[in-house]
Coordinates of C-alpha atoms and ligand atoms in Angstrom, one line a residue:
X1 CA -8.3 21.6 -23.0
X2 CA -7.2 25.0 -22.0
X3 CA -3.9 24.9 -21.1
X4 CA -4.6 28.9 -21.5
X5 CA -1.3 30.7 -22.9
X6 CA 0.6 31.0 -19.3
X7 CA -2.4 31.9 -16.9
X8 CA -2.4 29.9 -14.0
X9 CA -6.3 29.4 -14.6
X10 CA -7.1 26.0 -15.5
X11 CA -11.0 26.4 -17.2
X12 CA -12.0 25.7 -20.6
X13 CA -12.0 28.2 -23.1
X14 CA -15.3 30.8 -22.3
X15 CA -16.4 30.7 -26.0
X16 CA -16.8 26.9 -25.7
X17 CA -13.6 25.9 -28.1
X18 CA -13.8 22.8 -26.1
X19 CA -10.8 20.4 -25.7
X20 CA -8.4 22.1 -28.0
X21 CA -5.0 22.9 -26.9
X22 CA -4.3 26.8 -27.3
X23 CA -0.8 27.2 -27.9
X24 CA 0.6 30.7 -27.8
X25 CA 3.8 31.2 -29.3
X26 CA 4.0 34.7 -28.1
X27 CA 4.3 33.3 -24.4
X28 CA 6.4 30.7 -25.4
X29 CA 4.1 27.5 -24.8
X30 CA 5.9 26.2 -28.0
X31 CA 9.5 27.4 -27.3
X32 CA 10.8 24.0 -27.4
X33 CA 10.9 23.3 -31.2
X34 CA 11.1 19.7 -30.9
X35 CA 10.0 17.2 -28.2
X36 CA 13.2 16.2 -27.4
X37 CA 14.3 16.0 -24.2
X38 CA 16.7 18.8 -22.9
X39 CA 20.2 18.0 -21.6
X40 CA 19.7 19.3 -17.9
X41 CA 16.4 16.3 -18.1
X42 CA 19.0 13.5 -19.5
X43 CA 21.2 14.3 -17.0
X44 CA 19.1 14.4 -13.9
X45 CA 17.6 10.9 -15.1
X46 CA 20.8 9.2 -15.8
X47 CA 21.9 9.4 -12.0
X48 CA 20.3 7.7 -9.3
X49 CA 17.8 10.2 -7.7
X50 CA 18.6 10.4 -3.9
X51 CA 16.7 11.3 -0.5
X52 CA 17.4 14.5 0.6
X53 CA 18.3 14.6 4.7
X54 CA 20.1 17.5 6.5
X55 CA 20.8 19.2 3.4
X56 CA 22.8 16.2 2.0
X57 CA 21.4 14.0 -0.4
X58 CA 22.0 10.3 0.2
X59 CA 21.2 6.7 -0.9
X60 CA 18.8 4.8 1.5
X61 CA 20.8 3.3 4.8
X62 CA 19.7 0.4 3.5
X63 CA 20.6 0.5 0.3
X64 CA 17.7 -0.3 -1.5
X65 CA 16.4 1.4 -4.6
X66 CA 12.9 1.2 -6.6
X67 CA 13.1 1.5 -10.3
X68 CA 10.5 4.4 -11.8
X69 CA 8.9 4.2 -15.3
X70 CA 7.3 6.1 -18.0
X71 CA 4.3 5.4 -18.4
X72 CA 3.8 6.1 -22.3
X73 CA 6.5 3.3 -23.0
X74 CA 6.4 1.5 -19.7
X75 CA 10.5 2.0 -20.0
X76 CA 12.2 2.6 -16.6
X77 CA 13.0 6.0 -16.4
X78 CA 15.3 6.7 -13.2
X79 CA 16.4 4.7 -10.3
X80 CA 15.6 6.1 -6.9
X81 CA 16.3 6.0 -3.3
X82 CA 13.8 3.6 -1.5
X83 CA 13.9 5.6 2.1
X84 CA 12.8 3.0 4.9
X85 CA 12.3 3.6 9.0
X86 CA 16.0 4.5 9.6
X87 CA 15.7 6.9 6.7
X88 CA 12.4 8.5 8.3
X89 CA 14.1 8.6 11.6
X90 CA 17.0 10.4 10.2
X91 CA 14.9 13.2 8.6
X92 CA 12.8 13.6 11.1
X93 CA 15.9 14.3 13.8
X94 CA 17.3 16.6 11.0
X95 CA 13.8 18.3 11.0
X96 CA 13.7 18.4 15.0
X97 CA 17.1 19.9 15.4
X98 CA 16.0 22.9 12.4
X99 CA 13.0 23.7 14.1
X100 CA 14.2 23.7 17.5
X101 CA 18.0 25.4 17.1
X102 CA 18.7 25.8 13.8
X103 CA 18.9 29.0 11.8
X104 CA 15.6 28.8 10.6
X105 CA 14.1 29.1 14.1
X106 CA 15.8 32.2 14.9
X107 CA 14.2 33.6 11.1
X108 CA 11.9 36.4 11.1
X109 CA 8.9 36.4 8.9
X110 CA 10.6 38.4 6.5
X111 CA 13.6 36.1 6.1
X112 CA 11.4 33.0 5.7
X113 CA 9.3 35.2 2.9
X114 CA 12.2 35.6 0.5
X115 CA 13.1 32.4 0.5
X116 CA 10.2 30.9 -0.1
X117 CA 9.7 33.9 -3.1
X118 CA 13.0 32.8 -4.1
X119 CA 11.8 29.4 -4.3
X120 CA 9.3 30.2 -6.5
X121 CA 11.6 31.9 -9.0
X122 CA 13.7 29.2 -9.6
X123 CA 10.6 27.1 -10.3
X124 CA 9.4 29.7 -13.1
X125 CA 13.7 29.5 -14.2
X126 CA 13.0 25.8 -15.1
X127 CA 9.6 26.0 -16.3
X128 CA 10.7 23.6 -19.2
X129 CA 12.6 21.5 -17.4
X130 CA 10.2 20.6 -14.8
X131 CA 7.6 20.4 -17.2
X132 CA 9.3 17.6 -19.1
X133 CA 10.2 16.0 -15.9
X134 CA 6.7 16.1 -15.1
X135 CA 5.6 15.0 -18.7
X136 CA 7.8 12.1 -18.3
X137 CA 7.1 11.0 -15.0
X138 CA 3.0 11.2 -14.9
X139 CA 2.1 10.5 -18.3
X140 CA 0.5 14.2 -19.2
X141 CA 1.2 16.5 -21.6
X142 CA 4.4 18.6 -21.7
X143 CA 2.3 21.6 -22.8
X144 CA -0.6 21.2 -19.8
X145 CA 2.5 20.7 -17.2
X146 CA 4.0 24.0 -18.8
X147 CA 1.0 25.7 -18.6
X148 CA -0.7 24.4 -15.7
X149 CA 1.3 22.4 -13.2
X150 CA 4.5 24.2 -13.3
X151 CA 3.2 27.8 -12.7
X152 CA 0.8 27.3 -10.0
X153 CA 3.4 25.7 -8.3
X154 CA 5.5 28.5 -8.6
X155 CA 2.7 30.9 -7.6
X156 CA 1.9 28.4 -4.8
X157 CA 5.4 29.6 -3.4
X158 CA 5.2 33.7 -4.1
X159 CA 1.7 33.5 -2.7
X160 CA 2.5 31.5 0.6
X161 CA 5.7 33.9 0.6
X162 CA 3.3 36.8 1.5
X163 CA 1.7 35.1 4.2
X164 CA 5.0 34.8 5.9
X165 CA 5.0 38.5 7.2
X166 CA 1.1 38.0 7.8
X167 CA 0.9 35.6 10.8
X168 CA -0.5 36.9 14.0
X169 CA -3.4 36.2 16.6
X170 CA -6.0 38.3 18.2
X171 CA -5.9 40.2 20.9
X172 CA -9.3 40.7 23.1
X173 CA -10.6 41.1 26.7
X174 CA -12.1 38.2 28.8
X175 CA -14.9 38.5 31.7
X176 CA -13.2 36.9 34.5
X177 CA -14.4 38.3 37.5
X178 CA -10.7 37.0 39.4
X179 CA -9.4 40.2 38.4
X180 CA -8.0 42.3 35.2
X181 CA -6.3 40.5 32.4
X182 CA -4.7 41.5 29.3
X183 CA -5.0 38.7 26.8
X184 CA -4.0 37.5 23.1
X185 CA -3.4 34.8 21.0
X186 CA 0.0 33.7 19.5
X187 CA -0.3 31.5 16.5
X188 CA 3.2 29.4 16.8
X189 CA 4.2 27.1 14.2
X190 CA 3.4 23.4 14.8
X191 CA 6.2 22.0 14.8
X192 CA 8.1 19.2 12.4
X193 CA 5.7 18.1 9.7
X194 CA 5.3 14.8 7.5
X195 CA 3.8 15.5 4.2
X196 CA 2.9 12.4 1.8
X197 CA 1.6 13.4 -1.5
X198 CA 0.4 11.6 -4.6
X199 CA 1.1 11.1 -8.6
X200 CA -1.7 13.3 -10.4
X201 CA 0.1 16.9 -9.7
X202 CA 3.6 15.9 -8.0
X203 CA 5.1 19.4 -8.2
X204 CA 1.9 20.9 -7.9
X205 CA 1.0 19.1 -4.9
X206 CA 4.7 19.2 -3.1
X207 CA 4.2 23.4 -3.3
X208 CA 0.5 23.1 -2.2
X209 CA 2.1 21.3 1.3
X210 CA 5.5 22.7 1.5
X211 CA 4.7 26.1 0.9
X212 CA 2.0 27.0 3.9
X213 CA 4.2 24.8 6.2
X214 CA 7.2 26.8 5.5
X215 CA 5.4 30.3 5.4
X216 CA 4.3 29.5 9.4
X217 CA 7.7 28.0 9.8
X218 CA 7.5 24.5 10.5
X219 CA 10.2 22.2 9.1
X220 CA 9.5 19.4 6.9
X221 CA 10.0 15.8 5.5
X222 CA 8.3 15.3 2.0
X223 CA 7.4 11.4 1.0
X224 CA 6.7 11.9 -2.9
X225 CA 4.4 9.2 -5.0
X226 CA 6.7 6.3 -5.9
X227 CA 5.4 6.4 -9.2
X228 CA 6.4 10.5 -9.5
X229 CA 9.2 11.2 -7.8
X230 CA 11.3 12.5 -10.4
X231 CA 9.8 16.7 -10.2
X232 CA 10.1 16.5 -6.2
X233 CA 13.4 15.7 -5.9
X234 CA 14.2 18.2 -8.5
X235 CA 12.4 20.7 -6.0
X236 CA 14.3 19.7 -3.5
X237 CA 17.7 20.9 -5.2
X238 CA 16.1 24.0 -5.7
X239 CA 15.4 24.8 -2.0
X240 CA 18.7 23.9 -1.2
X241 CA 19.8 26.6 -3.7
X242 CA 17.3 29.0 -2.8
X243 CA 19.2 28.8 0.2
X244 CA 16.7 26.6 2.9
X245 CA 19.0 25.8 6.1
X246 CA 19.6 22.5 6.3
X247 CA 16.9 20.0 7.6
X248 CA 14.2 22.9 7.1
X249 CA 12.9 21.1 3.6
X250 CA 13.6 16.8 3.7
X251 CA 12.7 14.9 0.9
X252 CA 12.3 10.7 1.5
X253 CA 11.2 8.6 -1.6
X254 CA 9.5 5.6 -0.8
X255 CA 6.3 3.3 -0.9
X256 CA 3.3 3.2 1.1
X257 CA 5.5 1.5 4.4
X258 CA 8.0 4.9 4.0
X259 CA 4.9 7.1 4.1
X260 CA 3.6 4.8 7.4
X261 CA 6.8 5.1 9.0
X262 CA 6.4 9.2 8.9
X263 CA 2.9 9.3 9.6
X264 CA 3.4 7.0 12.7
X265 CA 6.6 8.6 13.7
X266 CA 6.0 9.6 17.7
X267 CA 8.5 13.0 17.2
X268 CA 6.5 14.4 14.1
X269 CA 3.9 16.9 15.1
X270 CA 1.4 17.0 12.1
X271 CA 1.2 14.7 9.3
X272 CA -0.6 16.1 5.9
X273 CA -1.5 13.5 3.2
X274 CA -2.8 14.1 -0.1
X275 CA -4.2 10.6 -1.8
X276 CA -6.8 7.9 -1.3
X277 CA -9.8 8.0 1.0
X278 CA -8.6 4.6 2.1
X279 CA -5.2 5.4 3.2
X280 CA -6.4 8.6 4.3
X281 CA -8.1 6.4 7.1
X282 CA -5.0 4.7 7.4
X283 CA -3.1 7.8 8.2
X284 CA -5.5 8.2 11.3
X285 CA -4.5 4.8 12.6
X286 CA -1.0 5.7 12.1
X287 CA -1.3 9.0 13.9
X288 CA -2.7 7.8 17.1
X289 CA 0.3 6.8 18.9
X290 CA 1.3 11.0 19.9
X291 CA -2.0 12.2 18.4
X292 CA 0.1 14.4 16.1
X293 CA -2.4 16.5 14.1
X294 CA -4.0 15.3 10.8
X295 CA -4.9 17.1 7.6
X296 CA -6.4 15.3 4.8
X297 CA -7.0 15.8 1.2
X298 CA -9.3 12.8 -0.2
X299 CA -11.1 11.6 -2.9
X300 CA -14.3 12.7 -4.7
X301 CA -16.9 11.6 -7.0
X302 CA -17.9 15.1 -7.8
X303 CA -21.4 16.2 -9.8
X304 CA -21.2 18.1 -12.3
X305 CA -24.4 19.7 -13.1
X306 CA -26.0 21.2 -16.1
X307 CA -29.6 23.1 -16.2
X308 CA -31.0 23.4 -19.6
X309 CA -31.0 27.3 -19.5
X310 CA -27.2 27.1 -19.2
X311 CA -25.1 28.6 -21.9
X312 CA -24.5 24.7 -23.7
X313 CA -21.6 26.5 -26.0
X314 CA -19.7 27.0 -22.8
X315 CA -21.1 23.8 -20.8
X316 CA -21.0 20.8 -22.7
X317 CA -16.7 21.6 -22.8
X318 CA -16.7 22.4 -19.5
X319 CA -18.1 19.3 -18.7
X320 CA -15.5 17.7 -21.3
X321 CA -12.7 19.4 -19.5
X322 CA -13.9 18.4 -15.7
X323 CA -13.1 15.0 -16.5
X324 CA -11.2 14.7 -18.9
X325 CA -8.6 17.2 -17.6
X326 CA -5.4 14.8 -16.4
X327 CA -7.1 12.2 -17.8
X328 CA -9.4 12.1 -15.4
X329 CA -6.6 11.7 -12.5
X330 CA -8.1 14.6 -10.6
X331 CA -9.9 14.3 -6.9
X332 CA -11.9 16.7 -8.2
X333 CA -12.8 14.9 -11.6
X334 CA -17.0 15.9 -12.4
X335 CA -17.0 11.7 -13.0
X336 CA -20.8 12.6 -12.7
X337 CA -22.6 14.8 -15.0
X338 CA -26.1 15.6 -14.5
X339 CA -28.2 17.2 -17.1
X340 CA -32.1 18.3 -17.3
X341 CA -34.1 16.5 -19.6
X342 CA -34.6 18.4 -22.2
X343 CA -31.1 19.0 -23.1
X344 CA -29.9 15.6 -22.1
X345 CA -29.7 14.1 -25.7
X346 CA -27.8 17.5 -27.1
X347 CA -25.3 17.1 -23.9
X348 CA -24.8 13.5 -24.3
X349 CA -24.1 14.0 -27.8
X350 CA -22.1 17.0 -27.4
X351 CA -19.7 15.4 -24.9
X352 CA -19.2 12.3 -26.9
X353 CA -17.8 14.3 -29.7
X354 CA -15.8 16.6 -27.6
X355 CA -14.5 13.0 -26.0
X356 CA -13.8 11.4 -29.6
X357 CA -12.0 14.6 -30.4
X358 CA -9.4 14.3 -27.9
X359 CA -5.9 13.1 -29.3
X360 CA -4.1 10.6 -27.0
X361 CA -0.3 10.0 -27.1
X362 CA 2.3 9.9 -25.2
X363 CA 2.7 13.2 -23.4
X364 CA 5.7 14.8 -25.3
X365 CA 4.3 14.8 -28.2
X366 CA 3.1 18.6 -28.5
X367 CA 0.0 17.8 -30.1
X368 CA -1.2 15.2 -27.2
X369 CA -4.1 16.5 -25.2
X370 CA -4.2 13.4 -23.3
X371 CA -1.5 11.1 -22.3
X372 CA -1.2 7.5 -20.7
X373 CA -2.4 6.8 -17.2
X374 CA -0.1 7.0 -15.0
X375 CA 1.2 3.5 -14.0
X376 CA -0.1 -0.4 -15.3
X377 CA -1.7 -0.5 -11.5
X378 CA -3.6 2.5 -12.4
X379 CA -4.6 0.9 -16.0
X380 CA -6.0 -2.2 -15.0
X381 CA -7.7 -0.5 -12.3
X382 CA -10.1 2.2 -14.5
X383 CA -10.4 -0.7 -17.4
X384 CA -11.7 -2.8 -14.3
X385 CA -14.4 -0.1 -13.4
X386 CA -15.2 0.6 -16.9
X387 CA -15.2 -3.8 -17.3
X388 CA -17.6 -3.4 -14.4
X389 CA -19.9 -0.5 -15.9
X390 CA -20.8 -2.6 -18.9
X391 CA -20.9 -6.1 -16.8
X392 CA -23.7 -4.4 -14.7
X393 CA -25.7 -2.7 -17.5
X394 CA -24.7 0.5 -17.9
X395 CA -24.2 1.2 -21.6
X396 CA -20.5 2.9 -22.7
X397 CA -21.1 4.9 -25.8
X398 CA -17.6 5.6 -26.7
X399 CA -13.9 5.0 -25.0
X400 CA -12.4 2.1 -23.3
X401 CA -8.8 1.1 -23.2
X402 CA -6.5 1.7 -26.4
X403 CA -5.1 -1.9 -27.1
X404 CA -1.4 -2.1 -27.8
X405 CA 1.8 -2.8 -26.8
X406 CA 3.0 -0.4 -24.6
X407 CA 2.1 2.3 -22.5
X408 CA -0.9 3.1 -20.1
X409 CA -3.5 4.5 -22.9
X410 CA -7.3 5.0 -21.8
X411 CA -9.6 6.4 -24.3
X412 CA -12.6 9.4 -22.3
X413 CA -15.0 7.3 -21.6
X414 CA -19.2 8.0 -21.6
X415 CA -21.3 5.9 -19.9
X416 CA -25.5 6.3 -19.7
X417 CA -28.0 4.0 -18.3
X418 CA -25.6 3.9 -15.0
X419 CA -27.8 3.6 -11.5
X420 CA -26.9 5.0 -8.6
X421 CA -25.7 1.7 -6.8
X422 CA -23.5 0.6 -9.3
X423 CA -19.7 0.8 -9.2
X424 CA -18.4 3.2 -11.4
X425 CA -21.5 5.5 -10.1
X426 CA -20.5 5.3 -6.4
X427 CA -16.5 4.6 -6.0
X428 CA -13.8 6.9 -7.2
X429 CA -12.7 5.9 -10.7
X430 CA -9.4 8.3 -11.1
X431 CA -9.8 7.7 -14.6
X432 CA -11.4 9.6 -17.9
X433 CA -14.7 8.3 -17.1
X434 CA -17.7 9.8 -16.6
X435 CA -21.7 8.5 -16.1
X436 CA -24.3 10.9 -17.5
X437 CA -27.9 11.2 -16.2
X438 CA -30.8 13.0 -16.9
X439 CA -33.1 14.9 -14.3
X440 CA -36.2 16.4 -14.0
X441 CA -36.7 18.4 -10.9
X442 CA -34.2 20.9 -9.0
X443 CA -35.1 18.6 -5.7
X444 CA -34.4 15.3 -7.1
X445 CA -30.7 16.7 -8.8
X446 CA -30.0 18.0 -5.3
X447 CA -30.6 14.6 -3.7
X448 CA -28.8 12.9 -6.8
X449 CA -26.0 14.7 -6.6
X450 CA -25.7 14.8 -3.0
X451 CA -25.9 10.7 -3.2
X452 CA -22.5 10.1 -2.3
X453 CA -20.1 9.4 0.8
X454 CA -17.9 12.2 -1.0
X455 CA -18.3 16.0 -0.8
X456 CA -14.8 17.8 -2.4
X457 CA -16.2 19.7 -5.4
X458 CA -19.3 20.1 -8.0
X459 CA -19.8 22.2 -11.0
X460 CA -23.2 24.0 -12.1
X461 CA -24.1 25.6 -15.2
X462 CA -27.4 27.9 -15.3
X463 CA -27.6 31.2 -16.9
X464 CA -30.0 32.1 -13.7
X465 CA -28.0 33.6 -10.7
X466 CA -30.4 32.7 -7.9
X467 CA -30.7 29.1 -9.6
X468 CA -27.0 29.3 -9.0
X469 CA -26.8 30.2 -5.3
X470 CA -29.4 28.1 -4.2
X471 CA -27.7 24.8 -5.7
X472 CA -24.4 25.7 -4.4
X473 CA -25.6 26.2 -1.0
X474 CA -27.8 22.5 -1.2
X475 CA -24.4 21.0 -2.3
X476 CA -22.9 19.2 0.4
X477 CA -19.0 19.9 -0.8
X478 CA -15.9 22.1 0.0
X479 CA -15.9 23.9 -3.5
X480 CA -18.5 24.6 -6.1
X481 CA -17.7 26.0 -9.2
X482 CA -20.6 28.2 -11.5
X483 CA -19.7 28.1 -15.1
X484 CA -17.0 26.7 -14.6
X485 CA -14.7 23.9 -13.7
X486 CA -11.1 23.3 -12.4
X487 CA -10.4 26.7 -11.3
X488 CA -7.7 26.4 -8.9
X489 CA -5.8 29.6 -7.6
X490 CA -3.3 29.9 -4.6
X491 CA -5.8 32.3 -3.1
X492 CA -9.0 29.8 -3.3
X493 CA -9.3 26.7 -0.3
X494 CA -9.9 23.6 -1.6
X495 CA -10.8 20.8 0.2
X496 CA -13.6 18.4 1.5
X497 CA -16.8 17.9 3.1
X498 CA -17.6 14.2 4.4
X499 CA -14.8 11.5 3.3
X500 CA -13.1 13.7 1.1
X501 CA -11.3 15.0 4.0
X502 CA -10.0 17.4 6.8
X503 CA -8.7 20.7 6.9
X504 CA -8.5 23.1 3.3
X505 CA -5.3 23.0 1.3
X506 CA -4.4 26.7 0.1
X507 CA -6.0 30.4 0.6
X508 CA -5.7 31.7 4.0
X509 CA -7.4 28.8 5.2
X510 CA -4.5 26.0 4.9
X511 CA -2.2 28.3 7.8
X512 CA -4.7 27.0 10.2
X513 CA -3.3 23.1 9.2
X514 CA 0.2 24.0 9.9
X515 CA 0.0 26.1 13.2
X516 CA -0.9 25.9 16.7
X517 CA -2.7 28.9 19.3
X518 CA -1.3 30.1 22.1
X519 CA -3.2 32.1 24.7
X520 CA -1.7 34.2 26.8
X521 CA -3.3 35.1 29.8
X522 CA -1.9 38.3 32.2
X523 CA -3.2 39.2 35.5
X524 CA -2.4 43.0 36.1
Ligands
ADP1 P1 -3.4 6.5 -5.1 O1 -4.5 5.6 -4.6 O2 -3.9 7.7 -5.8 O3 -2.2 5.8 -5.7 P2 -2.5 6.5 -2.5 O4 -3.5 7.1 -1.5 O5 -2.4 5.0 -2.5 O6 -2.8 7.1 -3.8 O7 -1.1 7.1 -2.2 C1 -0.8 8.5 -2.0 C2 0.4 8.6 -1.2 O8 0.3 7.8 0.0 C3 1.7 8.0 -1.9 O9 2.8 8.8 -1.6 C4 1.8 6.6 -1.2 O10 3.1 6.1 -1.2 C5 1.4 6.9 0.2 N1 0.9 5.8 1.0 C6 0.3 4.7 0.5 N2 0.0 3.8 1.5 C7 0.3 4.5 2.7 C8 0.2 4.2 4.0 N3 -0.4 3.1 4.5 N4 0.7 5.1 4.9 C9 1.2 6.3 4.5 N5 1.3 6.6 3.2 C10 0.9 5.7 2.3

């Protein structure tokens, strides 16, 4: 697994090291000697994590709190603020009265860009921090949140801080033969903004949705996971010292009914969700009553594809790393791999032994490359599909569940002999298994691998550049990566074609989710 020194570039080693962990001491991957957890982590755990509302933080009107665990002990880890309806209600006034009057709708561009740079320094300040907070909360490694997570969430921020100063529509002439016009288009924030997000990335994701909104200059409520909430609250005291006017960045914790009472909420403009294709769908329902505006980020069952004149050094790893990266917890997981014949058997082979070399352990332990999953829901759910993949004939050559007692542990799983109707072929596992097939002809891969209600992401390998464009453009999906896998970059959109979703998350791309165009129209 790359976790590459401190690059924010998530793709396996290009000399085909596989799933090793490259620490670096020279950029401090191993500055904490011991996997102890820091004070400042003891601390923020100890007390009850609250929702953040007007720039105060406060328990639940109701009272109520939902207990979070660790999912490499199955320990609770924090207590936390269940937010419910009078909770949403309250943000979401607090979010009205920011954008409408408060200080941050008088900001310039400029303004908004420094604190949203700011933002992302104090993010990079508490690089470990966060990481173990993250480690703790989701199950993966310290050293993959210090590496990965962490900084791309803090880049997320610096990035989106440049668009700030960039926001602007077009100006053109029209053909209206009523007279003479002079015409342009405002882009104008949309307004107050829900944003539910899930457990695989929780920092990362809370920067992916908070940043563009705040760059166009909408003001926010934030629903974390319930299982991850830890890392988003902690963001959430870093905004407030970045020095975000009050009501501009909300955080509510909650469950699935928190995150309904946002998305249905008749004074919220947009609602951005992150998560299941299923609730995705049930976001839509939930929007209907004022038509706010949707943005989706869904779920995938992406192909990964390899040709036999692709570099196999560099391949066979990269396939490793596609799923097995987050333990498979990615929406973007390559949980099919498709290889030509005549390298199938050296692939198959390959991929086993770069999945039995994986070390699994809890996630502060610096030498783990792949921790628990992320919750006992989340457990019995991928032993179920890989209960199902055997029941229905395919044939698992290594992996399965790591019997014990405690924690969430899943060995990487390799399946062959899988058909195209069965379940762990078809439905989104989230889990660190994949299905391998052989293929003979370009045509039939193309149809194989575009055999799915899914379209977020695929991966080819082939040494052969046209071989390369060709595929990619018969791919029905929002990204495609060539030689590579898991490249993610505050610059690149990601999103879906088909039922992975709506709208792109980052680039220049995810603006258009968070504003509105005005045309303005004068007769001279
Ligand atoms: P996963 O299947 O990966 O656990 P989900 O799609 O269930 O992810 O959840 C992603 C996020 O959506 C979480 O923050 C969760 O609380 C929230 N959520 C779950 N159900 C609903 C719902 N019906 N409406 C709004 N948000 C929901």
């Amino acid at each position: 697994l790359s976790a590459q020194t401190h690059s924010t570039r998530l793709h396996p080693p290009p000399e085909g090291r596989g799933f090793t962990l490259r620490l670096d001491k020279k950029e401090g991957i191993l500055s904490m000697e011991t996997n102890g957890l820091l004070p400042q982590v003891q601390d923020f755990i100890k007390k009850p994590l609250l929702n953040l509302i007007d720039g105060q933080w406060s328990s639940s009107i109701a009272g109520e709190e939902f207990s979070v665990e660790n999912p490499a002990t199955g320990d609770v880890l924090a207590q936390v603020a269940y937010g419910k309806s009078a909770d949403i209600d309250k943000a979401v006034s607090a979010a009205r009265n920011a954008f409408e009057s408060g200080p941050w709708a008088r900001m310039s561009g400029s303004e908004r860009s420094k604190l949203i740079w700011k933002l992302g320094d104090l993010i990079e300040t508490h690089l470990d921090e966060l990481a173990q907070l993250e480690s703790l909360d989701n199950g993966k490694p310290f050293n993959v949140a210090k590496a990965a997570d962490v900084p791309l969430a803090a880049d997320m921020f610096r990035y989106m801080a440049g668009w700030a100063t960039k926001i602007y529509g077009d100006t053109f002439a029209i053909s209206n033969p009523g007279g003479t016009f002079k015409t342009y288009t405002l882009k104008e924030p949309v307004g107050v903004v829900g944003q539910i997000i899930p457990w695989n990335f929780p920092l990362l994701m809370a920067a992916w949705k908070l940043a563009p909104a705040l760059a166009t200059g909408c003001s926010v409520i934030l629903k974390p996971a319930e299982q991850t909430p830890l890392t988003a609250v902690r963001l959430g005291e870093l905004a407030m010292e970045a020095g975000f006017p009050p009501g501009v960045v909300n955080v509510v914790n909650g469950f699935g009914d928190t995150g309904a009472a946002l998305a249905s909420h008749m004074d919220v403009d947009k609602v951005a969700f992150t998560g299941s294709t299923e609730v995705g769908k049930s976001i839509l329902n939930s929007a209907q009553g004022n038509l706010k505006k949707v943005s989706l980020e869904l779920g995938g069952k992406s192909p990964n594809i390899i040709f036999a004149d692709a570099n196999l050094d560099a391949a066979i790893p990269g396939a490793a790393f596609s799923i097995f990266f987050n333990h498979g917890q990615c929406c973007c997981a390559g949980s099919r791999l498709y290889v030509e014949e005549s390298v199938y058997e050296q692939v198959l082979e390959g991929i086993v032994q770069q999945a039995d070399a994986i070390k699994v352990g809890d996630g502060l332990d610096l030498a783990t490359q792949m921790g628990p999953l992320v919750s006992r829901e989340q457990y019995e759910r991928v032993c179920g599909f890989i209960d199902s993949g055997e029941q229905q004939g395919a044939k698992k050559l290594t992996g399965g569940k790591v019997e014990g007692d405690h924690g969430y542990f899943v060995r990487p799983t390799v399946f062959t002999n899988a058909k195209p109707d069965m379940q762990i072929v078809k439905e989104e596992i989230f889990g660190p298994v994949v299905s391998v097939f052989p293929f003979k002809s370009e045509k039939d891969l193309v149809a194989a691998a575009n055999d799915t209600n899914y379209g977020l992401a695929a991966g080819i390998w082939t040494e052969n550049v046209s071989k390369a464009h060709r595929v990619s453009s018969a791919i029905k999906a929002g990204t495609t990566w060539i030689n590579c896998y898991n490249v993610f970059d505050a610059a690149l959109p990601f999103g879906g074609y088909k039922e992975s979703g709506w709208g792109r998350e980052m680039g220049r791309d995810v603006l258009a989710n968070y504003m509105e165009t005005k045309s303005v129209c004068i007769q001279i």
